[in-house]
Coordinates of C-alpha atoms and ligand atoms in Angstrom, one line a residue:
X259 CA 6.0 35.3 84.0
X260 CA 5.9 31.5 84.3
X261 CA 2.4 31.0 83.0
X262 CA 1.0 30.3 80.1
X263 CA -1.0 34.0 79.8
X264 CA -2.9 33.4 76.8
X265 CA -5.3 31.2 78.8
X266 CA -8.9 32.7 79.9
X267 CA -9.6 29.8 82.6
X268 CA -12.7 31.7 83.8
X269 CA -13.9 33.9 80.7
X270 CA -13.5 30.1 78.9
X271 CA -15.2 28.3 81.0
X272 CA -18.2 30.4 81.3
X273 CA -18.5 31.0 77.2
X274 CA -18.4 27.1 77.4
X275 CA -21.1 26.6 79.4
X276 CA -24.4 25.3 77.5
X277 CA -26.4 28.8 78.3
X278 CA -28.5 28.2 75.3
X279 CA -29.3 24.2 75.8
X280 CA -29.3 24.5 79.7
X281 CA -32.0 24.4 81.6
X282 CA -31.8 27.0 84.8
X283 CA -33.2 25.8 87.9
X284 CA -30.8 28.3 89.6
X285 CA -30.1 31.8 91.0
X286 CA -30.0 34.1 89.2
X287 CA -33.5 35.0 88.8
X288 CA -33.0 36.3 85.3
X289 CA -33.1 32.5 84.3
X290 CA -29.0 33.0 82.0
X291 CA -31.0 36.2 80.3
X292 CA -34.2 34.6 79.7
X293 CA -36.7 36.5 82.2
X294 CA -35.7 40.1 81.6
X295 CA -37.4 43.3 81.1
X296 CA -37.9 44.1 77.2
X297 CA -36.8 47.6 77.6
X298 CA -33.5 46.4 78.9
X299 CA -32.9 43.3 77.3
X300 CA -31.2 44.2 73.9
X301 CA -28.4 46.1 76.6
X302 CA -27.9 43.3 78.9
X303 CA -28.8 40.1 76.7
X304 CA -24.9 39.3 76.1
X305 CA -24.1 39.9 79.5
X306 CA -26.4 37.9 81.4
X307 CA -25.5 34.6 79.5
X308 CA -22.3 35.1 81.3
X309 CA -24.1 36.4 84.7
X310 CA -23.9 32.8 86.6
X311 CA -23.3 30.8 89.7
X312 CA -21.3 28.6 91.6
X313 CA -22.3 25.3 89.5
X314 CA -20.2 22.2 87.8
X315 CA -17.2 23.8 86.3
X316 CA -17.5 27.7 87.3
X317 CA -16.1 26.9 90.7
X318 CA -16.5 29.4 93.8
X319 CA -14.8 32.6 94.5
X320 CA -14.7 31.4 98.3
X321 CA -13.2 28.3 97.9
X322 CA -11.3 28.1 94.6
X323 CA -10.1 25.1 93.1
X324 CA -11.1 25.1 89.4
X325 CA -10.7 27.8 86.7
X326 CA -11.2 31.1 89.4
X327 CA -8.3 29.4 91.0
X328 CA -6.3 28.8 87.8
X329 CA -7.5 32.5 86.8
X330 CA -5.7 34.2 90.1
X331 CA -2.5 32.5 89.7
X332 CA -2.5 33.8 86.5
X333 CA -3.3 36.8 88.7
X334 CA 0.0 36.1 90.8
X335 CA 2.3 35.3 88.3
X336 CA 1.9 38.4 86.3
X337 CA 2.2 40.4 89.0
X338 CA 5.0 38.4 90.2
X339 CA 3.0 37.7 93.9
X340 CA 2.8 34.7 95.8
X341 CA -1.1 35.1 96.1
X342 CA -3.4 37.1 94.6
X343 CA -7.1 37.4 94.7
X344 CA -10.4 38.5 92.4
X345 CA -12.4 41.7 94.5
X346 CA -16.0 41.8 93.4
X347 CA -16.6 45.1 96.0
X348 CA -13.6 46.9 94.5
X349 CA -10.7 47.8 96.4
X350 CA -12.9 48.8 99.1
X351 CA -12.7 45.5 100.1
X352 CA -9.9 44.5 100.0
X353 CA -8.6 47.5 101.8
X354 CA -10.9 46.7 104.4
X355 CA -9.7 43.0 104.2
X356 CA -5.8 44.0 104.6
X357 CA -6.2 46.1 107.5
X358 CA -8.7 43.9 109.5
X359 CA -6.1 40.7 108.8
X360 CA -3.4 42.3 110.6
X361 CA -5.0 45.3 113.4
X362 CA -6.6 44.0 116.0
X363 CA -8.4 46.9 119.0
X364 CA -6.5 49.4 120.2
X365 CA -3.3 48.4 117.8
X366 CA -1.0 51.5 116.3
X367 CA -0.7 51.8 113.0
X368 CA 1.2 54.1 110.8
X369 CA -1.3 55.7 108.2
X370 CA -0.7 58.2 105.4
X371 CA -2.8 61.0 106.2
X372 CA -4.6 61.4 102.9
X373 CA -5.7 57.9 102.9
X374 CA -9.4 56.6 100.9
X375 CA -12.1 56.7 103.3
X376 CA -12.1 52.9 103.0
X377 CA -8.8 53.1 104.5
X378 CA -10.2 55.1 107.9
X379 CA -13.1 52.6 107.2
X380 CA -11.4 49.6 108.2
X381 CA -9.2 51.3 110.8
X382 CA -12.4 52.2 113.1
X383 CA -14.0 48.4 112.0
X384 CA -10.7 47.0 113.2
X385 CA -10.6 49.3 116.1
X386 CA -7.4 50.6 115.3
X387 CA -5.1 53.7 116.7
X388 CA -3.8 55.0 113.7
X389 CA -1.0 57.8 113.6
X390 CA -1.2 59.8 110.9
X391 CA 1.7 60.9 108.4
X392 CA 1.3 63.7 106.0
X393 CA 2.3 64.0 103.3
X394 CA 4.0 67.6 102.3
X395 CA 2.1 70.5 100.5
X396 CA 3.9 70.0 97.1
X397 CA 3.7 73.5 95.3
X398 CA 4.9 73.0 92.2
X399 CA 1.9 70.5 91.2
X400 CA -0.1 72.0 94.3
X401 CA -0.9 68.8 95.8
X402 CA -0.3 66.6 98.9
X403 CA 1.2 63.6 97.7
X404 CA 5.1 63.9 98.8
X405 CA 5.4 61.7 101.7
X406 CA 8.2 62.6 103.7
X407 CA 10.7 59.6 104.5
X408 CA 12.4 61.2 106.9
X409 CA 9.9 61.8 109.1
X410 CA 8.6 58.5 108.4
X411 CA 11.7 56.8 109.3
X412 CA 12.2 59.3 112.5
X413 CA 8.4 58.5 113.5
X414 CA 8.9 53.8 113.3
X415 CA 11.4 54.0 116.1
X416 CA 9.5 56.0 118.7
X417 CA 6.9 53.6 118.6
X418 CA 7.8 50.0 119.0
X419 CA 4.4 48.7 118.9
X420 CA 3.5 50.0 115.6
X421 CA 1.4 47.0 113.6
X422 CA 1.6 48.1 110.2
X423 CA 2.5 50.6 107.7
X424 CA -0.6 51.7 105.4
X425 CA 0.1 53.6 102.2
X426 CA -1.2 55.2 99.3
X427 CA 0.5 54.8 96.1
X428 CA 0.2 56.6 93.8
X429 CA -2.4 59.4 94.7
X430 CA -5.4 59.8 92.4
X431 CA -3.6 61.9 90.3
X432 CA -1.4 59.4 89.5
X433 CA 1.7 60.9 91.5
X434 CA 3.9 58.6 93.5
X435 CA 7.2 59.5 96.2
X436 CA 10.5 57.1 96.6
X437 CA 8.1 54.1 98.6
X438 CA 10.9 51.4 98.7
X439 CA 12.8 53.3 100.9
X440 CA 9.9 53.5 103.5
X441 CA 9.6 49.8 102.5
X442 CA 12.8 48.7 103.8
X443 CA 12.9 50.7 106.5
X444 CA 9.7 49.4 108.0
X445 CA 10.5 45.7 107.4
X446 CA 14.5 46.4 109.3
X447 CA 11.7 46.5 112.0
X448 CA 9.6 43.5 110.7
X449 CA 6.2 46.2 110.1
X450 CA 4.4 45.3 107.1
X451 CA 3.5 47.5 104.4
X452 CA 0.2 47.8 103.3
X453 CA -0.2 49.7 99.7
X454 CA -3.7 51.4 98.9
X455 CA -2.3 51.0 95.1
X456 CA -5.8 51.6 93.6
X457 CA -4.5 53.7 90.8
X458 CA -1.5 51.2 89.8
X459 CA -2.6 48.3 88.8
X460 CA -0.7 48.6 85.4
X461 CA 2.5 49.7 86.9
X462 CA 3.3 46.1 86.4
X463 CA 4.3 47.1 83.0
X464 CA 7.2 49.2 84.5
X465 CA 8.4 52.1 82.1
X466 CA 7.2 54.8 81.4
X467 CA 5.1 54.0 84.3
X468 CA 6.6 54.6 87.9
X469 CA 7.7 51.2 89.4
X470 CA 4.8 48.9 91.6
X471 CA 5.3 49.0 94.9
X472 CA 4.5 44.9 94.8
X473 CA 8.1 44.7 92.8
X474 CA 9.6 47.1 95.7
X475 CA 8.7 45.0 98.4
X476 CA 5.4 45.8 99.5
X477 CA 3.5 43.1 101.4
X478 CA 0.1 43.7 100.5
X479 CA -1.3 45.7 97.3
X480 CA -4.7 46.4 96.7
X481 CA -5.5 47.2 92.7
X482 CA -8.8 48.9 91.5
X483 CA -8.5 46.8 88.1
X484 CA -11.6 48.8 86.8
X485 CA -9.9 52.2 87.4
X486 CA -7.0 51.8 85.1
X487 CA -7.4 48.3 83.7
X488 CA -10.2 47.1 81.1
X489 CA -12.0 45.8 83.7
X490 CA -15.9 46.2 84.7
X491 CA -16.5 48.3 87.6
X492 CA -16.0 47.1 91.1
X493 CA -13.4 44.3 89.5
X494 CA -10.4 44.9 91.8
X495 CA -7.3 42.8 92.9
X496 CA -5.8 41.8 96.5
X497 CA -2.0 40.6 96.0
X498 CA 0.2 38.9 99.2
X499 CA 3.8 38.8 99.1
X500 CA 6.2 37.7 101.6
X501 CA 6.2 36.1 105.1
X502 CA 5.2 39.5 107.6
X503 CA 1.5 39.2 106.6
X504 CA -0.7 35.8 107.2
X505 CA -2.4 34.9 104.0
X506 CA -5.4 32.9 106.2
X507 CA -6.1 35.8 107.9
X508 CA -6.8 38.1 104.7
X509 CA -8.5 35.2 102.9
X510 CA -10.8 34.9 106.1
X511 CA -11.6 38.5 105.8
X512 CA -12.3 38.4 102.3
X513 CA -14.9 35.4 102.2
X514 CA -16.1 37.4 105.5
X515 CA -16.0 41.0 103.8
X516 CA -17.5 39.6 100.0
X517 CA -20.5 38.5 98.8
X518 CA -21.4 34.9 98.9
X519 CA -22.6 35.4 95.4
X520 CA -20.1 37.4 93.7
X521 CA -20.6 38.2 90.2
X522 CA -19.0 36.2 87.5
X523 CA -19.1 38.8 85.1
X524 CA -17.2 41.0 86.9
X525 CA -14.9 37.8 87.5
X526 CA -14.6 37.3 84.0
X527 CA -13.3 41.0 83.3
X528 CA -10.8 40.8 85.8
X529 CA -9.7 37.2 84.4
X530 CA -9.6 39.1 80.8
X531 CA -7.8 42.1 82.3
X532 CA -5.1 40.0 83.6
X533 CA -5.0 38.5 80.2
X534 CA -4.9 42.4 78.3
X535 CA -1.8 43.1 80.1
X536 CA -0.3 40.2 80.1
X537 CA 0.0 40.3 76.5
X538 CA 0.2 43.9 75.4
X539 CA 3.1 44.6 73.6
X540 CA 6.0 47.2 74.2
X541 CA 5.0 48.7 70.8
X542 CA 1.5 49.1 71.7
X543 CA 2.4 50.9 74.9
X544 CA 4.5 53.2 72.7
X545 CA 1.6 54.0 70.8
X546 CA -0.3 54.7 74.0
X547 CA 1.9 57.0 75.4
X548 CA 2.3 58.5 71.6
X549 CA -1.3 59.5 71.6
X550 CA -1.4 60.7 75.4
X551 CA 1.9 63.2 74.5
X552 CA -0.8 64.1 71.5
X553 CA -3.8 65.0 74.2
X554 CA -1.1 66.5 76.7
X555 CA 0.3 68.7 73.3
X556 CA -3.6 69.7 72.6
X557 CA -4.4 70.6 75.9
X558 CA -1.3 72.3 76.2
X559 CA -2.0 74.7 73.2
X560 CA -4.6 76.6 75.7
X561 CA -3.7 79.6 77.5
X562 CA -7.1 79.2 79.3
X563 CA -5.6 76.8 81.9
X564 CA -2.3 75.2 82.9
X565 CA -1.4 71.4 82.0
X566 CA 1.2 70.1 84.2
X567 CA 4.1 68.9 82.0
X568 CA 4.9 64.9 82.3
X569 CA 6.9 64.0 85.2
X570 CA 8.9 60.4 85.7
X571 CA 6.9 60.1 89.0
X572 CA 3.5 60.4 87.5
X573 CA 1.6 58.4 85.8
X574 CA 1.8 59.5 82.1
X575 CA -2.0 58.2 81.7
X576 CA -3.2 61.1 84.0
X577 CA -3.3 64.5 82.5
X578 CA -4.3 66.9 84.7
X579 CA -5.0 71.3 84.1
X580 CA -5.3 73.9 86.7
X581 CA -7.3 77.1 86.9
X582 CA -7.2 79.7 89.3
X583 CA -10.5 80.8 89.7
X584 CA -13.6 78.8 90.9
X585 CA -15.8 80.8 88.4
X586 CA -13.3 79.7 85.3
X587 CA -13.7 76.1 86.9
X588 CA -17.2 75.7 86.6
X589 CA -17.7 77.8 83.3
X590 CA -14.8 75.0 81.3
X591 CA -16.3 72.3 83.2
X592 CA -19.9 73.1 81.4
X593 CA -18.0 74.0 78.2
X594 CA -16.3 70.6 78.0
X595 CA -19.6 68.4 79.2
X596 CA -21.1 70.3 76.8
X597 CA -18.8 68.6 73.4
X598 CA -19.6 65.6 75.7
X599 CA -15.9 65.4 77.0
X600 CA -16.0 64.1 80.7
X601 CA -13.2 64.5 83.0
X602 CA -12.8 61.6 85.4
X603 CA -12.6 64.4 88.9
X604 CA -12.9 68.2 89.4
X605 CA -11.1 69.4 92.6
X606 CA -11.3 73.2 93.3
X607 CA -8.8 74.1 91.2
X608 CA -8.1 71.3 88.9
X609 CA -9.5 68.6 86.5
X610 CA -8.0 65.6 86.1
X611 CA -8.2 63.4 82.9
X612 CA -7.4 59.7 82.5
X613 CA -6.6 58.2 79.5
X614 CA -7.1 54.0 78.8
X615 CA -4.4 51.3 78.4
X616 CA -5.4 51.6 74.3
X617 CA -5.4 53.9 71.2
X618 CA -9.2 55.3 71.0
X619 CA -9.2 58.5 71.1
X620 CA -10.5 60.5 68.2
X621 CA -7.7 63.8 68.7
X622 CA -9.5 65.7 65.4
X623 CA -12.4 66.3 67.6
X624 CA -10.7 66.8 71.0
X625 CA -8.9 69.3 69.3
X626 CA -11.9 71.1 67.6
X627 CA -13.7 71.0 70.9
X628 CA -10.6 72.6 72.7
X629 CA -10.5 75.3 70.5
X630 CA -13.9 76.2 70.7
X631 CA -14.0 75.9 74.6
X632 CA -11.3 78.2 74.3
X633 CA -12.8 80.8 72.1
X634 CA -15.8 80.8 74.6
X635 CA -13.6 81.4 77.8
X636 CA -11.5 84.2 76.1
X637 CA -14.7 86.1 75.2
X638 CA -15.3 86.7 78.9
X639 CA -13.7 87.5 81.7
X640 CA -13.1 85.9 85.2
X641 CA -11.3 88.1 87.9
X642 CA -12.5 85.7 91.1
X643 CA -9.6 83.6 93.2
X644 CA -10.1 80.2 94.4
X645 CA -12.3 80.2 97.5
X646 CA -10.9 77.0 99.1
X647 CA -8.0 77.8 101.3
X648 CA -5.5 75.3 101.4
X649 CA -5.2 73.3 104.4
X650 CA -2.2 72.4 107.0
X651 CA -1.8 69.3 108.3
X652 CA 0.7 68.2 111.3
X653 CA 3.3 66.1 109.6
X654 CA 2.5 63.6 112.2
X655 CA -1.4 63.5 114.1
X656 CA -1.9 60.6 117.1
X657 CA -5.3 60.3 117.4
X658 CA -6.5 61.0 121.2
X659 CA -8.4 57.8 121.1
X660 CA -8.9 54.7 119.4
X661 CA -11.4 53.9 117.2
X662 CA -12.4 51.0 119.6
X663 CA -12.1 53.6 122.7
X664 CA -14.6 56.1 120.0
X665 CA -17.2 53.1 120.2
X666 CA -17.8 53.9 124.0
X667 CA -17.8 57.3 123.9
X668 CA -20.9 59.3 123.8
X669 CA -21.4 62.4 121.4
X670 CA -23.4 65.5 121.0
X671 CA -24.2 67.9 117.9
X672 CA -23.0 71.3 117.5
X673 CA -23.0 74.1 115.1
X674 CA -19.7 75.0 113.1
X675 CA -19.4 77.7 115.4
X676 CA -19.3 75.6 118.3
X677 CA -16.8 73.0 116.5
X678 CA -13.5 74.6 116.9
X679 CA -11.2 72.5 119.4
X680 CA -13.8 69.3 119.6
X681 CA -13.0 66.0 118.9
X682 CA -14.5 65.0 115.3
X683 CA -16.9 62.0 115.5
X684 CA -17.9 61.8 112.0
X685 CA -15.6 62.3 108.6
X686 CA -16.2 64.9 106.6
X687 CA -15.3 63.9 102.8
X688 CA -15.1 65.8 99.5
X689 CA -16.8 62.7 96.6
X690 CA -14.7 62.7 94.7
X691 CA -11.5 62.2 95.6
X692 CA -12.9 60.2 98.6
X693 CA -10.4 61.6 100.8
X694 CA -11.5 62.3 104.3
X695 CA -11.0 66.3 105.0
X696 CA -11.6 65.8 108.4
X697 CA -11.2 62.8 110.2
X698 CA -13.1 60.9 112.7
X699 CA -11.3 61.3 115.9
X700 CA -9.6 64.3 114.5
X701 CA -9.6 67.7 116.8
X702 CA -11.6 70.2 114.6
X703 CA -9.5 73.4 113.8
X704 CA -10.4 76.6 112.3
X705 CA -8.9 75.7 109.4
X706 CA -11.1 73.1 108.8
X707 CA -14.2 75.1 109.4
X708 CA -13.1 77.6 106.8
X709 CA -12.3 75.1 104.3
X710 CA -15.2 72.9 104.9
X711 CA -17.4 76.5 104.3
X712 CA -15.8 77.3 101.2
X713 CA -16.1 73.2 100.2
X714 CA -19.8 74.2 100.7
X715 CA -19.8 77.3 99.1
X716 CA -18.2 75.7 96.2
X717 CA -21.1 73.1 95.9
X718 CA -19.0 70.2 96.7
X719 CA -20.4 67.1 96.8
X720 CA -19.5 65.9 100.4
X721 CA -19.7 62.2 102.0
X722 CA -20.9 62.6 105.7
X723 CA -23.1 60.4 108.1
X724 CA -26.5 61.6 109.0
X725 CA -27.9 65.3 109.4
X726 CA -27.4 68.4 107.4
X727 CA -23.3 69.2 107.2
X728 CA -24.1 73.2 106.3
X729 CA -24.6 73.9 110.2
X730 CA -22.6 71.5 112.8
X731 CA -21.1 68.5 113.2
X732 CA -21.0 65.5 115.5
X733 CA -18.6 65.8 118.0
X734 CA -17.2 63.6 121.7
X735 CA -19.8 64.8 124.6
Ligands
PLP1026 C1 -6.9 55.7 96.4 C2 -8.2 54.9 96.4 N1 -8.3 53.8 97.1 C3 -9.4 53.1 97.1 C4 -10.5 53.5 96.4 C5 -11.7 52.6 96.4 O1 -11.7 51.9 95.3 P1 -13.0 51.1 94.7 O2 -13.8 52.2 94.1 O3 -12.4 50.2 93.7 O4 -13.7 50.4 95.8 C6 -10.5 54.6 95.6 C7 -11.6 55.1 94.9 O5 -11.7 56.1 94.3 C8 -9.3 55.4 95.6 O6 -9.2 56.5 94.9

């Protein structure tokens, strides 16, 4: 770091400006807090003196030249990139902005299989045909996240054309695979990688965290600042390095993708983010991990799950426990909402916790809490399996068509029955994780069918387009 990272340039200049004295004839309508609805007011007062617009000395998100532009190379030189950027539409956008600035119709792309939906998103806006890499059914941790290299590396050469490399790192359980040495293997062949590094944003800070795939060579990283980061919801970062990717044609995207009036405060957050990890110390990220080995320890005490040990490829902020039965699920789930302890995801089998960048966790009453959730679930007795089958991917899926050839096509509803062997024409994805299931443009397989039933079944909440996803699907005519 070259920068002086002490400086606020955005957070500054908008506690500077005269709220108080000055008189609004501006957007927004809330006239800097003074039009507001009394029931609301005493929660969003503070806020809304800071909730402003593009006038004298707040500059514009779009066109940067004052203290948002002073504010992202603070950005970029923490993060050691030659640009970075402020998201207002989390990394949603800017995932959509990275693939859009370098696919064009019909272009191949290499895509990690277990991708965001913003990810397949932007492939079908761009128009893309993306071949899909899966990652391996890891058993140990029962996940997807191992990326195989080798197949990856086998995969770059039989395709010359390939645009791009798109990536996920790490997954949302915090998980990450050896990236640099798909990295450097795609740019011997002068393909950009593209990292989906939603989760990382604090890997900056190196160990105990796994390494940022921005310092191993990446050549565009998306970071949901708000996910990991003390940083209001939606705050995100876009960060350029190198020559393979044009920095016009992101920036284009992004004033194309964004609002034209993005909110400051979220602006400000990400401006005091940047300045939080900038300046936390190695002693206060010993103390973080000292009270996350605590929680792991506590959680660990239980019989009535398993808590996957810490790992050097995982994020130690993530804790995640596993129970192997759907009705043992949902019965600890209630038990912990109801000590008012909220996990941040519950798959089928696991729940995944995620502690902050900070000390604030009061451990007395986690631990009183775990005991009695415990108490409760050894007083009964749970003898069902997990009803979600697990699901095989092909380690590598070309999609018949593009996602620009999809656009002509015309399509036809059928029942689940009917589904097997048709070409997908809408995604199919458990919320959370956000991870497609089934993929537009995907053939349909029995495997799906069952798992999308028991997905059902389970009461998952599912992300789909349109009619009612218990009986069919649309599908190619
Ligand atoms: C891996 C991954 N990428 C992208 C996103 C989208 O991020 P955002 O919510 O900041 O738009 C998510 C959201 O959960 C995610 O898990």
């Amino acid at each position: 770091m070259n920068r002086n990272q002490k400086r606020t340039p955005l957070f500054t200049a908008l506690e500077n400006h005269p709220k108080q004295n000055a008189t609004s004839f501006h957007v927004p309508g809330h006239k800097n807090g003074s039009i507001f609805p009394k029931q609301g007011k005493t929660y969003f007062q503070d806020i809304l003196k800071i909730d402003l617009t593009e006038i004298s000395g707040l500059d514009d998100l779009h066109h940067p030249e004052g203290a948002i532009k002073e504010a992202q190379e603070l950005t970029a030189d923490l993060y050691n990139a030659d640009y970075s950027y402020f998201l207002v539409g989390g990394s949603t956008v800017g995932n959509l902005s990275m693939i859009l600035s370098v696919c064009q119709p019909g272009d191949k792309v290499l895509v990690q299989r277990n991708s965001h939906k913003s990810i397949m998103n932007a492939l079908e806006l761009a128009g893309a045909k993306p071949i899909f890499i899966s990652p391996a059914f890891h058993k140990e941790t029962e996940s997807y996240h191992l990326l195989n290299i080798d197949q990856v590396k086998k995969t770059i050469p039989l395709h010359s054309d390939i645009k791009a490399i798109i990536l996920t790192y790490p997954d949302y359980f915090g998980r990450t695979y050896p990236i640099k040495e798909i990295i450097e293997e795609a740019h011997t062949y002068q393909i950009p990688v593209l990292v989906d590094e939603a989760h990382g944003p604090h890997f900056t800070l190196g160990s105990p965290f796994p390494m940022s795939s921005l310092s191993l060579g990446a050549d565009i990283v998306v970071h949901s600042a708000h996910k990991m980061l003390p940083a209001m919801t939606m705050g995100s970062f876009l960060h350029i390095k190198g020559s393979y990717v044009d920095r016009y044609k992101v920036e284009h995207y992004l004033q194309m993708i964004q609002s034209s009036s993005p909110s400051y405060p979220i602006m400000a957050s990400l401006d005091l983010a940047r300045y939080f990890l900038a300046n936390i110390t190695s002693d206060e990220v010993i103390e973080v991990i000292d009270e996350v080995t605590k929680i792991r320890e506590i959680f660990q005490r239980s019989k009535e799950w398993h808590t996957y040990p810490e790992n050097v490829s995982t994020d130690p902020l993530k804790i995640t426990l596993e129970i192997n039965s759907t009705k043992k699920l949902k019965e600890t789930v209630a038990l912990f909402e109801e000590h008012y302890i909220f996990p941040e995801l519950v798959t089928s089998n696991q729940m995944l916790f995620i502690h902050g960048l900070d000390t604030y966790m009061d451990k007395h009453h986690l631990q009183k809490s775990i005991l009695s959730i415990e108490q409760r679930l050894s007083s009964k007795h749970f003898d069902d399996k997990i009803e979600v089958p697990f699901i095989t991917y092909p380690s590598i899926n070309e999609m018949p068509f593009s996602y620009g050839e999809m656009k002509t096509k015309d399509v036809e509803w059928v029942t689940w029955e009917q589904a097997k062997g048709r070409i997908a024409m809408e995604a199919v994805t458990p919320y959370p994780p956000g991870i497609p299931f089934l993929m537009k443009g995907e053939i349909i397989t029995e495997n799906h069918i069952d798992t999308i039933n028991a997905l059902i079944r389970n009461g998952q909440h599912i992300h789909y387009k349109g009619h009612d996803i218990q009986s069919g699907i649309l599908v190619l005519k």
